[in-house]
Coordinates of C-alpha atoms and ligand atoms in Angstrom, one line a residue:
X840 CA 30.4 -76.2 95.8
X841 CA 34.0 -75.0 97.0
X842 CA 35.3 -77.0 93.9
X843 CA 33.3 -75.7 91.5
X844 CA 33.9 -72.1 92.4
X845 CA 37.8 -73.2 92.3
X846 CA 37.3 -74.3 88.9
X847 CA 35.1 -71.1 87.7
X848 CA 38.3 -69.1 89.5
X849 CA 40.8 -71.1 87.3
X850 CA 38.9 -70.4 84.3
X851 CA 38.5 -67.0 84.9
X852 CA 42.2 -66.2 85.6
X853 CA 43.2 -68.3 82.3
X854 CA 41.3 -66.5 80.3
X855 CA 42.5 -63.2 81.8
X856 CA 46.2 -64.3 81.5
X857 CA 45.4 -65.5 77.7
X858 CA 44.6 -61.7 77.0
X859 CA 46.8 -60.1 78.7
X860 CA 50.0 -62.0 78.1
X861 CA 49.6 -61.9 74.2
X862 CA 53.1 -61.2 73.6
X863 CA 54.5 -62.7 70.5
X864 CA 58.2 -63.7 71.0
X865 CA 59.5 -60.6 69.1
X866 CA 57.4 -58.2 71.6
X867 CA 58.4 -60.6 74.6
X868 CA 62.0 -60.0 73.5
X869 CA 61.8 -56.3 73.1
X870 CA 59.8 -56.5 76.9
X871 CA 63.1 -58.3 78.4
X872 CA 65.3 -55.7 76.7
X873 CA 63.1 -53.0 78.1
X874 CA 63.2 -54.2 81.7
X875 CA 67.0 -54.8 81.6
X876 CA 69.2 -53.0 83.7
X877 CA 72.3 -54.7 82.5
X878 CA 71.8 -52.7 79.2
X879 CA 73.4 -49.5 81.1
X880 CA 77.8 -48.7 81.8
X881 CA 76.7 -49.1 84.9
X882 CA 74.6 -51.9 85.1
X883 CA 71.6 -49.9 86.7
X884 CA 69.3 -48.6 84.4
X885 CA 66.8 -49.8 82.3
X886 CA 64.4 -48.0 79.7
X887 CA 61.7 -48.1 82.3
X888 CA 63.5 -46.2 85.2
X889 CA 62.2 -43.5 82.6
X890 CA 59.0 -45.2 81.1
X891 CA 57.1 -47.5 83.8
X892 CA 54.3 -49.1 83.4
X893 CA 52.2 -47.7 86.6
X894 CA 52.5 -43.9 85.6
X895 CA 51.6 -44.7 81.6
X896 CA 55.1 -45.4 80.4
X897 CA 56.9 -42.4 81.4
X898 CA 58.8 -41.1 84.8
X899 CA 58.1 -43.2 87.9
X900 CA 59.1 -40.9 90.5
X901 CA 57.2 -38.3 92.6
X902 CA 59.9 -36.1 93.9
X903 CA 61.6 -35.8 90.7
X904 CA 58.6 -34.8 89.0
X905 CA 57.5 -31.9 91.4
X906 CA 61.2 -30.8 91.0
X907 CA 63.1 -30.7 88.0
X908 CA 61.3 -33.3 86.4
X909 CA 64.1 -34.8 84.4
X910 CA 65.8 -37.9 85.2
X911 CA 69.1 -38.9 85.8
X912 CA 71.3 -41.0 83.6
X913 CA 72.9 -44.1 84.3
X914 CA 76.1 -42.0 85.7
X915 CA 75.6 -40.2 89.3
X916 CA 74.5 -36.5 88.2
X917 CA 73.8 -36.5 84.9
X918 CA 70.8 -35.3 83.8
X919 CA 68.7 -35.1 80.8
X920 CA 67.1 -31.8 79.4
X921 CA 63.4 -32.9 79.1
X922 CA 60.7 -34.9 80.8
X923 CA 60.0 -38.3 79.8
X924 CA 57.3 -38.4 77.4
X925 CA 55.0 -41.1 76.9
X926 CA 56.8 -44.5 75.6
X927 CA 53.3 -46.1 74.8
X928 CA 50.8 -45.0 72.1
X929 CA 53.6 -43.4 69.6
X930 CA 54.2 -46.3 67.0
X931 CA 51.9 -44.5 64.8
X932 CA 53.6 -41.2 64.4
X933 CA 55.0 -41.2 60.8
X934 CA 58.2 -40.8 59.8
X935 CA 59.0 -36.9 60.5
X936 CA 58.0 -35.0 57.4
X937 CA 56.2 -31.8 55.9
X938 CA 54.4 -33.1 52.4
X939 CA 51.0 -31.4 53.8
X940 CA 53.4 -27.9 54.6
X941 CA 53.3 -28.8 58.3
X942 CA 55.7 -30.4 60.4
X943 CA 54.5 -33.9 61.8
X944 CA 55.6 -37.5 62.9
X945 CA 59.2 -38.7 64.2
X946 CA 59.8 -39.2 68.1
X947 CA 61.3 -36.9 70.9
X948 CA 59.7 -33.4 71.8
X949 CA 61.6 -32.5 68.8
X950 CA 61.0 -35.1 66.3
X951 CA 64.9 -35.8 66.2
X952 CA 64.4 -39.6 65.9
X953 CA 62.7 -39.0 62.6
X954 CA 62.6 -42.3 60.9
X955 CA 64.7 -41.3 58.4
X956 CA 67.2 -43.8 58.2
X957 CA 65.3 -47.2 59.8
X958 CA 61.6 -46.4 58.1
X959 CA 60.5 -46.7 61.5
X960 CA 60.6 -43.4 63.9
X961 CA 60.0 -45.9 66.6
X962 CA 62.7 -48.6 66.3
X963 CA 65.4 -45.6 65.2
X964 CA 64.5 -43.5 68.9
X965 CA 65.2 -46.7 70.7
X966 CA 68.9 -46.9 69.5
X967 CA 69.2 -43.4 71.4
X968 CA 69.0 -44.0 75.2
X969 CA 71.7 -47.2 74.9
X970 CA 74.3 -44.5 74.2
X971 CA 73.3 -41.5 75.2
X972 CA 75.9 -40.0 78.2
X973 CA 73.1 -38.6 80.1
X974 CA 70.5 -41.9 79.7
X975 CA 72.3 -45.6 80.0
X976 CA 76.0 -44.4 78.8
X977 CA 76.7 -47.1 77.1
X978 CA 80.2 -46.4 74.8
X979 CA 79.5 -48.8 71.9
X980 CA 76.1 -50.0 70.1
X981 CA 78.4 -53.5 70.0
X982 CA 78.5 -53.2 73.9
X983 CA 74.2 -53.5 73.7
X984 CA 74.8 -56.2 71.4
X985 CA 77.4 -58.2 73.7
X986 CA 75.0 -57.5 76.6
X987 CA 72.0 -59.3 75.2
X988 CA 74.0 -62.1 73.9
X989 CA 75.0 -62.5 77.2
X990 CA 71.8 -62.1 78.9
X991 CA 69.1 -64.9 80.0
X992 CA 67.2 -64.2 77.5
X993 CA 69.9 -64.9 74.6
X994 CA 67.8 -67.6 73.3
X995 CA 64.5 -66.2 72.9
X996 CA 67.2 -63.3 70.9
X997 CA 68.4 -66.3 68.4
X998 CA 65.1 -67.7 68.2
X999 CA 63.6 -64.4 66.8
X1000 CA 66.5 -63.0 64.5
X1001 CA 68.7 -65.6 64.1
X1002 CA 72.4 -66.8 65.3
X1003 CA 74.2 -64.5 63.4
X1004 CA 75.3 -62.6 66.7
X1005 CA 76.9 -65.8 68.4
X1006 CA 79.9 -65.9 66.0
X1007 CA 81.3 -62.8 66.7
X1008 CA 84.6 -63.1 68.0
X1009 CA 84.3 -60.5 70.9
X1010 CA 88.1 -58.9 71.9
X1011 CA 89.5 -60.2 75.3
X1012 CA 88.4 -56.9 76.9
X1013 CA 84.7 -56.6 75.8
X1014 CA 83.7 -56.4 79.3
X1015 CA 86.4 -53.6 80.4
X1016 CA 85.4 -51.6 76.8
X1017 CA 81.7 -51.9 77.8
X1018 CA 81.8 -50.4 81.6
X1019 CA 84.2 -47.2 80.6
X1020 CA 82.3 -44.0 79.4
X1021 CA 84.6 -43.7 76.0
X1022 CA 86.4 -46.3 73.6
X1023 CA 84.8 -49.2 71.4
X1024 CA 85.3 -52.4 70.8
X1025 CA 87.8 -53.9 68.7
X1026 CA 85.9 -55.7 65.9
X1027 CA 87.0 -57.2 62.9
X1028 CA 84.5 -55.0 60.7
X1029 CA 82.8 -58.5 59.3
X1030 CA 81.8 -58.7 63.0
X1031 CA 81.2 -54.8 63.3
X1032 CA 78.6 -55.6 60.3
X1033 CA 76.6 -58.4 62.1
X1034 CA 77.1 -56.3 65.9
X1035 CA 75.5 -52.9 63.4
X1036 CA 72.9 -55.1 62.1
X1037 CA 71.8 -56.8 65.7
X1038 CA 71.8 -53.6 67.3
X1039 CA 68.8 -52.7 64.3
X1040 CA 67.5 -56.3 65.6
X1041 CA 67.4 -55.0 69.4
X1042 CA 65.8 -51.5 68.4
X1043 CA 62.9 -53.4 66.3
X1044 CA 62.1 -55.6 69.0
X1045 CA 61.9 -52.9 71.5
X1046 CA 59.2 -51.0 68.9
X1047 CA 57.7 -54.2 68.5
X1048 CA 56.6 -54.5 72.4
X1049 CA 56.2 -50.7 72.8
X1050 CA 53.6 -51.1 70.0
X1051 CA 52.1 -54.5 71.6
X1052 CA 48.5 -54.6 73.0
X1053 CA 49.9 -55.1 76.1
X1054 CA 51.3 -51.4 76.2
X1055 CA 48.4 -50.0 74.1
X1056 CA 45.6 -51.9 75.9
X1057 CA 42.8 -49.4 75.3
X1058 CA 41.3 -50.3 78.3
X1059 CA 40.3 -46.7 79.9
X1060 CA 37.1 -45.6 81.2
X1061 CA 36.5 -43.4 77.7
X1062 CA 37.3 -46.3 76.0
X1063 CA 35.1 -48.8 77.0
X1064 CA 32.4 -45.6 77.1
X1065 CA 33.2 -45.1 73.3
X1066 CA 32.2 -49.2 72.9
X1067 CA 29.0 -48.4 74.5
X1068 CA 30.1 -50.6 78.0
X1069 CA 30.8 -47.6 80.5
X1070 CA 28.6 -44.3 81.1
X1071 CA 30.3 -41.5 81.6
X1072 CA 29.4 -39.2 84.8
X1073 CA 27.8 -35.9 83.3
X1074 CA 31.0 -33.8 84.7
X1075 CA 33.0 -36.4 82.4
X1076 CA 30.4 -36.2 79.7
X1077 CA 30.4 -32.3 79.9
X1078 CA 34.7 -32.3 79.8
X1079 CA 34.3 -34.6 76.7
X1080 CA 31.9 -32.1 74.8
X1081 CA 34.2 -28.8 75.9
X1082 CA 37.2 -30.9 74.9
X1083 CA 35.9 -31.9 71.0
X1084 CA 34.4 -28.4 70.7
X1085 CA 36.9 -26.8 68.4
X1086 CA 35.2 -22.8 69.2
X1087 CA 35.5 -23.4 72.8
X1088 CA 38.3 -25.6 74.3
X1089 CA 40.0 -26.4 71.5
X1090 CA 42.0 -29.8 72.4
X1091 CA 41.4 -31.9 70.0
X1092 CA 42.0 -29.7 67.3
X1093 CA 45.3 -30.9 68.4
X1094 CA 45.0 -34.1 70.7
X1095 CA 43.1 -35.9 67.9
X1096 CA 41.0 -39.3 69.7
X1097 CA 41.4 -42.1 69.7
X1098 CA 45.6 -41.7 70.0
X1099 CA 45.0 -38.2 71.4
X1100 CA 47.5 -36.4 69.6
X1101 CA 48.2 -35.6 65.7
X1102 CA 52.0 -35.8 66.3
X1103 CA 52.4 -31.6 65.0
X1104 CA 54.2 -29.3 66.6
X1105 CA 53.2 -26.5 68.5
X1106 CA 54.9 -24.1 70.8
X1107 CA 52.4 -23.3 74.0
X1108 CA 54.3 -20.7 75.1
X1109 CA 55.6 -22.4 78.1
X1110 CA 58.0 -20.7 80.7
X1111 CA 60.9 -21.8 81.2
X1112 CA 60.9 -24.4 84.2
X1113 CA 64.3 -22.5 86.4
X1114 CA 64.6 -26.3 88.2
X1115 CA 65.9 -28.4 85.3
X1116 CA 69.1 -28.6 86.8
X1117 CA 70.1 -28.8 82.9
X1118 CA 70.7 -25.4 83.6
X1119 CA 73.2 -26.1 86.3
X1120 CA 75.3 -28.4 83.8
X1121 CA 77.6 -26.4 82.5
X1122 CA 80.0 -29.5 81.6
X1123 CA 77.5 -29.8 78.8
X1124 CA 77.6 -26.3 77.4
X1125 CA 78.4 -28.1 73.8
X1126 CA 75.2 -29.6 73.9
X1127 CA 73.4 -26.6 75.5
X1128 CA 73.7 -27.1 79.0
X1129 CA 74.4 -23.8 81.2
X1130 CA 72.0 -21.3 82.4
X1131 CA 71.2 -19.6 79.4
X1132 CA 70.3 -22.5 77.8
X1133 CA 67.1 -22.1 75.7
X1134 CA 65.1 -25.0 74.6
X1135 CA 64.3 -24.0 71.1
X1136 CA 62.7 -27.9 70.1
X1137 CA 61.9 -28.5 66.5
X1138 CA 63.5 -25.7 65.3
X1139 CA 66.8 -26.1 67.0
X1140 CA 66.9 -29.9 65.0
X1141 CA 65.9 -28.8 61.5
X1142 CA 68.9 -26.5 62.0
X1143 CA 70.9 -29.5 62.1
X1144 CA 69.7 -31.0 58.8
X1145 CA 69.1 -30.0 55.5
X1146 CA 65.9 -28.5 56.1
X1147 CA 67.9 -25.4 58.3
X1148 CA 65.6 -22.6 56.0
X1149 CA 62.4 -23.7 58.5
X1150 CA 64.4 -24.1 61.3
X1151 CA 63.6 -20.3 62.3
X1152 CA 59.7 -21.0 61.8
X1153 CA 59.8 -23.8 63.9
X1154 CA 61.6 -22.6 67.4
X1155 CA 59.8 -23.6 70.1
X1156 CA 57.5 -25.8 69.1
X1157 CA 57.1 -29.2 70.3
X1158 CA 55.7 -32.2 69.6
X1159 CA 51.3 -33.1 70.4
X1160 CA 51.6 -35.5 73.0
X1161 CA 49.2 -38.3 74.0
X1162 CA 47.6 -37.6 76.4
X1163 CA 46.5 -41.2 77.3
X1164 CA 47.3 -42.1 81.3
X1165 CA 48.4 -38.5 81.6
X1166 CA 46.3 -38.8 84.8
X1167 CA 47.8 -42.4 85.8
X1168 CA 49.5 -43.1 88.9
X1169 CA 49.9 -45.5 91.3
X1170 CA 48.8 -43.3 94.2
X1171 CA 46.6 -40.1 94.4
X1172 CA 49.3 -38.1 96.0
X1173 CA 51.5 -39.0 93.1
X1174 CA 52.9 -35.9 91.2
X1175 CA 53.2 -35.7 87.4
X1176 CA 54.5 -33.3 85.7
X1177 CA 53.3 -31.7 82.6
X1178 CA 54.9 -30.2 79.1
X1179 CA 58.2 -31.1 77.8
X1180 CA 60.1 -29.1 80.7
X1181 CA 57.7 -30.2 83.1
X1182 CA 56.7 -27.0 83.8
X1183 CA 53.4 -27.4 85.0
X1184 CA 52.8 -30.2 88.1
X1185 CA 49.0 -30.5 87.4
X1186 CA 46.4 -31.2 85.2
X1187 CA 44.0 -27.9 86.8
X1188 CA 47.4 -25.5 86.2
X1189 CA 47.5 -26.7 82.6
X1190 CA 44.5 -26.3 81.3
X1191 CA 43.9 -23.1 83.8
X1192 CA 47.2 -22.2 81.5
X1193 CA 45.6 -23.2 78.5
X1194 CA 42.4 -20.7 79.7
X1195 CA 44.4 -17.8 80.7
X1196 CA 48.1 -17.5 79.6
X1197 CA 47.2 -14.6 77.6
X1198 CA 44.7 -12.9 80.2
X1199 CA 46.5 -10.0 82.3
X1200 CA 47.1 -10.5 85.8
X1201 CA 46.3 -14.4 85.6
X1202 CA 48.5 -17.0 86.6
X1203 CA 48.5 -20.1 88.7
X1204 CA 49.1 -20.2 92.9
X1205 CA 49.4 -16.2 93.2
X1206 CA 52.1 -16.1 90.9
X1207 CA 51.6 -14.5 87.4
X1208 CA 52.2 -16.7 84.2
X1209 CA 55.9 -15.7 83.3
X1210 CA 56.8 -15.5 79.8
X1211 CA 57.3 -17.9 77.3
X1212 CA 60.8 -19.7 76.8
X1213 CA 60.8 -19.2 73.1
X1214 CA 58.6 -16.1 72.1
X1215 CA 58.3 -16.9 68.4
X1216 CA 55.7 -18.8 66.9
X1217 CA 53.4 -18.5 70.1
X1218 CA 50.2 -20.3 69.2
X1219 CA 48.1 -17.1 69.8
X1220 CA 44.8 -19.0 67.8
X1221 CA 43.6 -21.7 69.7
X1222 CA 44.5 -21.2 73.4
X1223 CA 45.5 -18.2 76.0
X1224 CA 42.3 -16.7 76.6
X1225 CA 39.4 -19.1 75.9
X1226 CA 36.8 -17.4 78.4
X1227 CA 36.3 -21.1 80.3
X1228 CA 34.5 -21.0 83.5
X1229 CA 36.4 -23.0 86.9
X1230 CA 33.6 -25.0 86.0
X1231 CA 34.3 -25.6 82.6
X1232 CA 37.8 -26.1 83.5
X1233 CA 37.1 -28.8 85.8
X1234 CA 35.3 -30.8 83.5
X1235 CA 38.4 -30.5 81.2
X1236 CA 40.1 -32.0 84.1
X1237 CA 37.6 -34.9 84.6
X1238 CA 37.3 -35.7 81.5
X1239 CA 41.3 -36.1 81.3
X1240 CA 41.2 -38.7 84.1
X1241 CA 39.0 -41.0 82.3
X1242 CA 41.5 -41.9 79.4
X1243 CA 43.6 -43.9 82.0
X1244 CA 44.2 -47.7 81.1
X1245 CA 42.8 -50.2 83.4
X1246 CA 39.7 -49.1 83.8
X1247 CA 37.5 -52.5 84.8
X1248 CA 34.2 -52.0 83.4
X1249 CA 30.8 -52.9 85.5
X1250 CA 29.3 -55.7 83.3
Ligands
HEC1696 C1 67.2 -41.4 81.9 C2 65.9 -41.4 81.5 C3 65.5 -42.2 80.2 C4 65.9 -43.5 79.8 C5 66.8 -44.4 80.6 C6 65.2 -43.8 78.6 N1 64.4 -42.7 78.2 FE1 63.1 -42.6 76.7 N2 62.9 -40.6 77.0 C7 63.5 -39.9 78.0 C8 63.3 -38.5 77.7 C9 63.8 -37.3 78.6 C10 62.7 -38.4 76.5 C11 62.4 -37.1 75.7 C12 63.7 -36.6 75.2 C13 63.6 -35.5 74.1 O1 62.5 -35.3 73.6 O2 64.6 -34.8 73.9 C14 62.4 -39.7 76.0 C15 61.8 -40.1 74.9 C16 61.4 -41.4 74.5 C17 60.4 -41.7 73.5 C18 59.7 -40.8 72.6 C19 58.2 -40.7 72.7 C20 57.6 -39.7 71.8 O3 56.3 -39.7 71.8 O4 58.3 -38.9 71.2 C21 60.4 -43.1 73.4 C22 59.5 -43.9 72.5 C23 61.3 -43.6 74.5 N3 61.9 -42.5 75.1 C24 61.6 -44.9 74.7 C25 62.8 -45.3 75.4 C26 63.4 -46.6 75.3 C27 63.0 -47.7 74.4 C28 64.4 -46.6 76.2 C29 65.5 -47.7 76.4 C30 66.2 -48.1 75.3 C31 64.4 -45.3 76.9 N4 63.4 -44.5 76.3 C32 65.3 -44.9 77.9 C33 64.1 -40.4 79.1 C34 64.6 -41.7 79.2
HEC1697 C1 47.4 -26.2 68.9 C2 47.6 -27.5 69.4 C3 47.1 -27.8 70.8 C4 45.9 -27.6 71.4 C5 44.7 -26.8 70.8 C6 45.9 -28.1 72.7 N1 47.1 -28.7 72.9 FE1 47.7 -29.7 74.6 N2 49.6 -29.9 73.9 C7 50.0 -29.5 72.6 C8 51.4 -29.5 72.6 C9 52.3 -29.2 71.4 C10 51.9 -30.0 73.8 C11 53.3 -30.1 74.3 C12 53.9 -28.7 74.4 C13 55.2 -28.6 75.1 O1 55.4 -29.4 76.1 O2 56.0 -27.7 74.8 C14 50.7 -30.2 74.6 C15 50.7 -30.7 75.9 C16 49.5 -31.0 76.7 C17 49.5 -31.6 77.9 C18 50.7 -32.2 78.7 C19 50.9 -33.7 78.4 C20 52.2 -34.2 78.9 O3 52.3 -35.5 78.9 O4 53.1 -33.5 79.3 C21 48.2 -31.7 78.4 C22 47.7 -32.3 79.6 C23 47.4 -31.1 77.3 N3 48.2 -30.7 76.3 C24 46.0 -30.9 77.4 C25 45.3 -30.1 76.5 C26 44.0 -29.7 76.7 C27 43.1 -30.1 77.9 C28 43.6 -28.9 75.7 C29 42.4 -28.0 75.5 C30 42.1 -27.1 76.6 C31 44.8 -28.8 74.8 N4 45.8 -29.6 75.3 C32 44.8 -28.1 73.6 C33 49.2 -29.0 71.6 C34 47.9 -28.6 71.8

């Protein structure tokens, strides 16, 4: 008897393990990359101290998301500007374009890792943490390169894109080069070629596991309700209804199912959030830092390129997130944050937001709603006063918390 329900156990547990571990070698490889610490100047900081697993792929920890919620780099006290959006469910934004008038695709609040140059918005963002100063600080894309040829996971590397990378005749002082915040390696620029083109490799096999079932599982209660094998409770069923209603709520207007978003770009009118200690960086002035620092999103990129005459149009607006696992976390005192400053430290004071930004006297914890960051382009159409009931608005909430994966269905 005891044997048999040993064997039923093994059984059961191989077949979970055959769909769950379904990573193909190039996904597996991006996986390693993503997890790997060593990939950071100082040797501590992987992509998913920014994007784990338990909270839906974006920032892991409690306190910093009640306060600033922006994450530290690799270097003691540097900061980033933004809150960690999420890393999973975005392979299918497009490449960053305007052929239907509107803005939409590319990655990053402000749709600065466009696509333009790799084809792929996804593969081209993940080339950005490896060197940014204020994320892993890496000096040199040939420093990522050395890294993974150096790792325990070199092989699987080769095996996947070839051994083009193992003949590169590295100078004496890679490692020195590779653990100071400026300089590069001195490659002869045959080998600069193959380090440029690996470092493509390493960025494609990143995309290739953030796009892998194993991050997009669709395995939430709403998902396994849409396949007819959950019910939802009527509160949920209600929040579902307000939030496809496109006179009432309004969401999906915008957070289109199943991916939840349309990947356009919107400003909500969000305040300013005084704790981003971005503010309190004024080493960075050049890139913004400083307390008058204003987040201006879209807009502020397009005046980069040469697409500056819609720059104007587009301050303050910021990409549709996902809002898949927005309501996971690994404990129910857990604090997310919310927006692209993090402004908002609950799902009830966003959509409450959402309900009464534009209604005087309203506001969230006895404080009024202040005013928006960036006043132009306010969406004034489909949100600020949508006459919801704290009824209505609960539902909204409910409804929210059923799109987190992992859901284990009753049959
Ligand atoms: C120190 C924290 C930090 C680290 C480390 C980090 N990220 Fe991010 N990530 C962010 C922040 C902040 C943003 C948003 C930045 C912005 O919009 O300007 C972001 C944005 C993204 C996005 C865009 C999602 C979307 O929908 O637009 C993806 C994908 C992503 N990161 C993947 C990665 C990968 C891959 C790595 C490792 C190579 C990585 N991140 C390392 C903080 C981090
Ligand atoms: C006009 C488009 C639009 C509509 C309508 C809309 N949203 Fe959003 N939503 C956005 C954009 C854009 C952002 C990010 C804005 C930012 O951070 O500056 C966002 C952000 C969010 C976030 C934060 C997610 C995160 O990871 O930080 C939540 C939650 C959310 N919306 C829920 C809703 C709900 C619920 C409704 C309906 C009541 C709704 N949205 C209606 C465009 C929209």
């Amino acid at each position: 008897m005891l044997r048999k329900r040993l064997w039923i156990c093994a059984i059961i547990l191989l077949l979970t393990a055959a769909t769950v571990a379904a990573l193909n070698d190039k996904e597996q490889l991006g996986k390693n990359i993503f997890f790997d610490k060593k990939l950071s100047i100082n040797e501590n900081q992987a992509c998913a101290a920014c994007h784990s697993p338990q909270v839906g792929f974006t920032g892991p920890d409690s306190i910093i998301n009640i306060l600033g919620s922006v994450y530290e780099g690799s270097i003691d006290g540097r900061f980033g500007n933004r809150k960690p959006p999420a890393a999973a469910y975005a392979g299918d934004s497009p490449v960053l374009n305007n052929s239907t008038g509107l803005w939409i695709g590319g990655m990053f609040w402000d749709g600065r890792a466009t696509g333009w140059t790799l084809g792929d918005p996804l593969a081209e963002q993940a080339k950005g943490p490896f060197l940014n100063p204020m994320e892993q600080g890496l000096p040199d894309s040939a420093c990522v390169v050395y890294r993974v040829n150096d790792s325990d996971y070199s092989n699987l590397y080769k095996q996947v894109w070839g051994n083009e990378s193992s003949s590169v005749k590295w100078p004496e002082d890679i490692k020195k080069v590779c653990s100071k915040e400026h300089g590069q390696a001195n490659l002869s620029s045959g080998d600069r070629n193959i380090t440029d083109d690996a470092f493509n490799n390493i960025a494609r096999s990143i995309a290739a596991y953030e796009r892998s079932t194993e991050v997009n599982p669709f395995t939430s209660k709403y998902d396994y309700y849409m396949k007819g094998n959950a019910t939802l409770t009527p509160k949920e069923m209600r929040g579902l209804e307000l939030f496809n209603n496109s006179t009432t709520a309004r969401c999906a207007n915008c957070h289109v199912p199943p991916l939840f978003t349309d990947f356009s770009y919107h400003n909500l009118g969000i305040p300013k959030d005084p704790m981003n200690p971005f503010y309190y960086e004024y080493r960075w002035n050049g890139m913004g830092g400083g307390i008058n620092w204003i987040d201006h999103g879209l807009g502020e990129f397009l005046n980069t390129t040469e697409y500056q005459n819609a720059a104007v149009n587009n301050y303050g607006m910021h990409k549709v997130p996902t809002l898949r696992n927005v309501d996971k976390r690994p404990h129910k005192s857990f604090i997310k944050a919310y927006g692209h400053n993090g402004y908002f430290k609950s799902l009830k004071e966003i959509v409450h937001f959402y309900n009464t930004r534009d209604v005087p006297g309203a506001g969230w914890k006895g404080k009024h709603w202040q005013p928006a960051e960036v006043s132009a382009n306010v969406n004034k159409d489909e949100m600020g006063n949508l006459s919801l009931t704290p009824q209505e608005e609960s539902d909204i909430v409910a409804f929210l918390k059923t799109l987190s994966d992992g859901y284990i269905p009753k049959k």
